[in-house]
mmCIF file of C-alpha atoms and ligand atoms in Angstrom:
data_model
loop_
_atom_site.group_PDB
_atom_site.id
_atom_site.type_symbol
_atom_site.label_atom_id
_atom_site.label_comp_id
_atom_site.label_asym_id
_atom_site.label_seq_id
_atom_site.Cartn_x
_atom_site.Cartn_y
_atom_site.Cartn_z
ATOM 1 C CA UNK A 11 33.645 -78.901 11.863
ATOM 2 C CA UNK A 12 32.800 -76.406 13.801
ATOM 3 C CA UNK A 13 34.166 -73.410 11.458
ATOM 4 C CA UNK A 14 33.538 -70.461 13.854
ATOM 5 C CA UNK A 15 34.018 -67.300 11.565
ATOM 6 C CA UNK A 16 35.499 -65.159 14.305
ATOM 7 C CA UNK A 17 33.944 -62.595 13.345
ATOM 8 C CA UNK A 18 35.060 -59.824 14.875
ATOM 9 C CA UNK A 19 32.659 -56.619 15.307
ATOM 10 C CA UNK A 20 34.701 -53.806 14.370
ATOM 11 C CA UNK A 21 32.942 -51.204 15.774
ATOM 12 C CA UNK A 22 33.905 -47.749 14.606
ATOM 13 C CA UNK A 23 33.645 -45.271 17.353
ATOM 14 C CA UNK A 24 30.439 -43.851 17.112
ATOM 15 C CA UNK A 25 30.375 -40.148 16.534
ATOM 16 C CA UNK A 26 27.441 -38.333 17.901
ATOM 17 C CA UNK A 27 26.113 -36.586 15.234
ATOM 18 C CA UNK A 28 26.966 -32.827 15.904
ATOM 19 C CA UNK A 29 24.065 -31.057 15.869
ATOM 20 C CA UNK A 30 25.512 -28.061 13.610
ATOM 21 C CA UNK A 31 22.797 -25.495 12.907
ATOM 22 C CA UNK A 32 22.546 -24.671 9.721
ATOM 23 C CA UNK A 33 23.846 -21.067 8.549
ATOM 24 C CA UNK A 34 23.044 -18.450 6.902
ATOM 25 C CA UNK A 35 25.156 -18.454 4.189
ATOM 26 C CA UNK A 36 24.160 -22.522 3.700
ATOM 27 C CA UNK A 37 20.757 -21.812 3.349
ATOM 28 C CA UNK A 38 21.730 -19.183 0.644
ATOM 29 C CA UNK A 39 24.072 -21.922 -1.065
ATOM 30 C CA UNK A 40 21.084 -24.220 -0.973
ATOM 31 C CA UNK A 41 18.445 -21.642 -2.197
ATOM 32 C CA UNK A 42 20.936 -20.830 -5.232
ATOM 33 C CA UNK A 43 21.352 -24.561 -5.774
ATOM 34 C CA UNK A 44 17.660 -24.759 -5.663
ATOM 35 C CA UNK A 45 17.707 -21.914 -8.182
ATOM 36 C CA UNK A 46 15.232 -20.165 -5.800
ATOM 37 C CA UNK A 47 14.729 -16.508 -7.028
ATOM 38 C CA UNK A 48 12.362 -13.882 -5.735
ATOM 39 C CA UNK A 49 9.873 -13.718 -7.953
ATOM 40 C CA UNK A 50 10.350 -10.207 -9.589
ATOM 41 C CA UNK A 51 7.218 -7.698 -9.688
ATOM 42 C CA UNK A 52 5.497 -7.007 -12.591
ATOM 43 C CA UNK A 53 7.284 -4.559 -14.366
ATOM 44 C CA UNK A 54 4.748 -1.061 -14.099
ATOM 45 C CA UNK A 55 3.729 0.868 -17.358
ATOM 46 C CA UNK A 56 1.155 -1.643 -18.824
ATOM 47 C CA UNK A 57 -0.834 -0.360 -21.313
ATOM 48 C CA UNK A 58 -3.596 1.333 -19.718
ATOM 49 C CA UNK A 59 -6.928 0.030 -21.263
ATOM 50 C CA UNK A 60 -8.490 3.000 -22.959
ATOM 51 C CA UNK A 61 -11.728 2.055 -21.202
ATOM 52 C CA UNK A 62 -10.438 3.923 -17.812
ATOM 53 C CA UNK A 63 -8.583 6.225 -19.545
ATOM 54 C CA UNK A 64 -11.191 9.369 -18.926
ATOM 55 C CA UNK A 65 -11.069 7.841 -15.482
ATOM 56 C CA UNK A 66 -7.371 7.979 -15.046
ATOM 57 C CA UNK A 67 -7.659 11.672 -16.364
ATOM 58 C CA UNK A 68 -10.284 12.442 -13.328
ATOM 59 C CA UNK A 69 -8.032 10.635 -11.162
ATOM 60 C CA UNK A 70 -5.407 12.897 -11.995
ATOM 61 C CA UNK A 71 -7.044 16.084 -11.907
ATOM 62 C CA UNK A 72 -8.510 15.313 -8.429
ATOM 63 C CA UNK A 73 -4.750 14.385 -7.267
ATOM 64 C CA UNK A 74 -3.778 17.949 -8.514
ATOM 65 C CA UNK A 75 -6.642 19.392 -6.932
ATOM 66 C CA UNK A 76 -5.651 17.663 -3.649
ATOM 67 C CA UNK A 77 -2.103 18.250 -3.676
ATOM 68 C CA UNK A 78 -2.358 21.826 -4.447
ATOM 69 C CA UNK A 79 -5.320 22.506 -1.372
ATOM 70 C CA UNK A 80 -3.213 20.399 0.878
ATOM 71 C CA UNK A 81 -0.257 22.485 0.236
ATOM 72 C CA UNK A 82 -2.188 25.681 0.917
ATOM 73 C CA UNK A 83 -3.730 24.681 4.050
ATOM 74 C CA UNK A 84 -0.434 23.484 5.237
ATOM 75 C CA UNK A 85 0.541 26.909 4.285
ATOM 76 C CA UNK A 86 -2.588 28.859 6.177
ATOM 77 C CA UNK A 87 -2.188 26.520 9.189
ATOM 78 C CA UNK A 88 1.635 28.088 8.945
ATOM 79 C CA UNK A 89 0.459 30.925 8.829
ATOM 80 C CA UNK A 90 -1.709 30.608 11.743
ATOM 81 C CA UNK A 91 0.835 29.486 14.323
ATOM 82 C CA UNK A 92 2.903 32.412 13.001
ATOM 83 C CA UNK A 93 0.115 34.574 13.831
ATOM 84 C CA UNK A 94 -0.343 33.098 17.619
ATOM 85 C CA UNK A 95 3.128 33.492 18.087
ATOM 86 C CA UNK A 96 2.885 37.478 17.523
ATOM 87 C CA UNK A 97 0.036 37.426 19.890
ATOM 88 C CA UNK A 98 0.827 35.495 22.595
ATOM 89 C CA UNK A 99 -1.394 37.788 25.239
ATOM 90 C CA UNK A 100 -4.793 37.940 23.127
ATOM 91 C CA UNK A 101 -6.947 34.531 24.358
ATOM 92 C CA UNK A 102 -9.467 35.192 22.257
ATOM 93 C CA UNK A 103 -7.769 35.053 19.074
ATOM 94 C CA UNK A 104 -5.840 32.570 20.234
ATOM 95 C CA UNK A 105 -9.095 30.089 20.361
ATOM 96 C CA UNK A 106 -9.979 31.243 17.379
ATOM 97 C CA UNK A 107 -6.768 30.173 15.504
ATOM 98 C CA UNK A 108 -6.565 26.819 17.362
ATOM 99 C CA UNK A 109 -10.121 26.170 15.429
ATOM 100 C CA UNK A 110 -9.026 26.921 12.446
ATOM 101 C CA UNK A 111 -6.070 25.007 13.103
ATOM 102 C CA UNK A 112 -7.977 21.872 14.157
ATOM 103 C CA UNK A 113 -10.501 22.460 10.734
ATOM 104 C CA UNK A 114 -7.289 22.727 8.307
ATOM 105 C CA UNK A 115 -5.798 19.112 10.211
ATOM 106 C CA UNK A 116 -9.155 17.423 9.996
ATOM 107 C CA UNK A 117 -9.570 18.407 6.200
ATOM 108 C CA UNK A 118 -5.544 17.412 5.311
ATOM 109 C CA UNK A 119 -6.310 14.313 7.304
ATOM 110 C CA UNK A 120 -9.595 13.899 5.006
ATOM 111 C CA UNK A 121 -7.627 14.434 1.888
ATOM 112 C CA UNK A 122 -4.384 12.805 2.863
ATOM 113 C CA UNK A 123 -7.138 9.628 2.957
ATOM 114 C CA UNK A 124 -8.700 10.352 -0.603
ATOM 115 C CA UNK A 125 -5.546 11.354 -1.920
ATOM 116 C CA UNK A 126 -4.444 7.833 -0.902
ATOM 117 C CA UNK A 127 -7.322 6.237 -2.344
ATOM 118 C CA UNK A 128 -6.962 8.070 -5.595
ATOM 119 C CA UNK A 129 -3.009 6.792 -5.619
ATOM 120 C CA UNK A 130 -4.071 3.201 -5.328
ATOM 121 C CA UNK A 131 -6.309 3.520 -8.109
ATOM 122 C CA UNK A 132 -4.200 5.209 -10.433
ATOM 123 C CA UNK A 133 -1.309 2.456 -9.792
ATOM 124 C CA UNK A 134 -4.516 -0.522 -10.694
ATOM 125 C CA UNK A 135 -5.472 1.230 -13.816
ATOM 126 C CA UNK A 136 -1.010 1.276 -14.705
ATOM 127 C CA UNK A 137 -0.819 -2.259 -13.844
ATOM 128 C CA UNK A 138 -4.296 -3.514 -15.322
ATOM 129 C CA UNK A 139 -5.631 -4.810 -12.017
ATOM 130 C CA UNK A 140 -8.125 -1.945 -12.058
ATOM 131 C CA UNK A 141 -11.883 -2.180 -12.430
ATOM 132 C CA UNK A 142 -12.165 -5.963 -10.363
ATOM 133 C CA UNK A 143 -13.964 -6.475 -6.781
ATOM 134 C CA UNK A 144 -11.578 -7.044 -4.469
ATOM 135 C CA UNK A 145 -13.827 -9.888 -2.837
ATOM 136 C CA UNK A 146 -15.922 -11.676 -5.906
ATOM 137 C CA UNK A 147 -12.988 -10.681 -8.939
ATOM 138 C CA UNK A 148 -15.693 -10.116 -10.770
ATOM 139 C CA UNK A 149 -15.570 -6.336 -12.860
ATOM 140 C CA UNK A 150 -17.029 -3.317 -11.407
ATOM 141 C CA UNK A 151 -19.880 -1.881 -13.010
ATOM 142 C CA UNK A 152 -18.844 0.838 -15.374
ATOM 143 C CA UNK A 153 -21.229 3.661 -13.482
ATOM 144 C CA UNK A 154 -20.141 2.465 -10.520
ATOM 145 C CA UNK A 155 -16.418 3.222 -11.239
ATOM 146 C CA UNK A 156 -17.518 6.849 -12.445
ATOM 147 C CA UNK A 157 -18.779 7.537 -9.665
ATOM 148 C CA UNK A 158 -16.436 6.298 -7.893
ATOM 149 C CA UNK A 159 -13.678 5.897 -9.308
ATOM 150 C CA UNK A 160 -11.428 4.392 -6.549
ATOM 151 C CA UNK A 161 -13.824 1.652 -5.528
ATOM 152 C CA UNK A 162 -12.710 -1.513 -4.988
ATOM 153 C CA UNK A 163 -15.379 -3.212 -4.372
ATOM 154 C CA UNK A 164 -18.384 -4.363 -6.190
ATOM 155 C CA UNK A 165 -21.615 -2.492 -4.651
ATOM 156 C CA UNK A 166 -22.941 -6.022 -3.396
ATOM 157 C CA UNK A 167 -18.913 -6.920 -1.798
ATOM 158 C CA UNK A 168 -18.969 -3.577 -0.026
ATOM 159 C CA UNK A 169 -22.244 -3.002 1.502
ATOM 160 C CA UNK A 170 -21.672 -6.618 2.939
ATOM 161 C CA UNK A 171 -18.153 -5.429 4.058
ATOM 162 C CA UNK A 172 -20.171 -2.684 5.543
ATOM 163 C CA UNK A 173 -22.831 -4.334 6.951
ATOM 164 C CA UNK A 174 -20.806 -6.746 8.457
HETATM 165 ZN ZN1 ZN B 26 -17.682 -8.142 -5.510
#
């Protein structure tokens, strides 16, 4: 009894996988699938702890300060070139006005940098990140922050940053 199951191989035609890449638009489908969102910042205008508050005051009034002397030395550097222009012939005036020209850049340059500095700290103190090292997360020193009030660092964190 030789019951030979003829078996026969039906062999569908093997498709070769098309290698489709994947779009744009898919990987959007999937991510909403997913339910992947940006995470969303933390909304700004935290209460600001009323231990920096004299701080966020100095912070201010320095930014005033700044803004205000930037905006006249952009002014007298105005000025200047005016001034060079009327007297194109006279060299020796001419050096002298390039000085004070370089002077006013290297001071806006000086408190374009603090002014920065001040920015970033004022932004901490509104989102309550202000007042923690940077490296060790640990708090700032109180003095230290009146002092300097846009540290970032704890005294220990930053002289190693310097030193290193
Ligand atoms: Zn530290």
């Amino acid at each position: 009894m030789a019951g030979s199951k003829n078996k026969k191989k039906s062999s569908p035609a093997k498709k070769t996988a098309a290698k489709k890449p994947l779009k744009t638009n898919a990987i959007k489908k999937i991510a909403q699938k997913l339910k992947i969102v940006p995470v969303r910042a933390v909304p700004k205008k935290v209460r600001v702890n009323p231990v920096f508050q004299p701080l966020l005051a100095q912070l201010r009034k320095r930014r005033h300060e700044i803004t205000g002397q930037v905006s006249h030395l952009e002014a007298d550097l105005r000025d200047d070139m005016i001034d060079n222009q009327n007297t194109p012939g006279d060299s020796a005036d001419h050096g002298s006005g390039e000085l004070n020209q370089h002077l006013s850049v290297t001071l806006m340059e000086n408190d374009r940098i603090e002014l920065e500095r001040i920015e970033r700290a004022i932004s901490r103190i509104e989102t309550g990140t202000y007042g923690q090292c940077e490296t060790c997360e640990k708090n700032i020193p109180m003095p230290r922050l009146k002092a300097i009030p846009w540290a970032t660092r704890c005294i220990s964190c930053q002289s190693r940053a310097e030193g290193a």
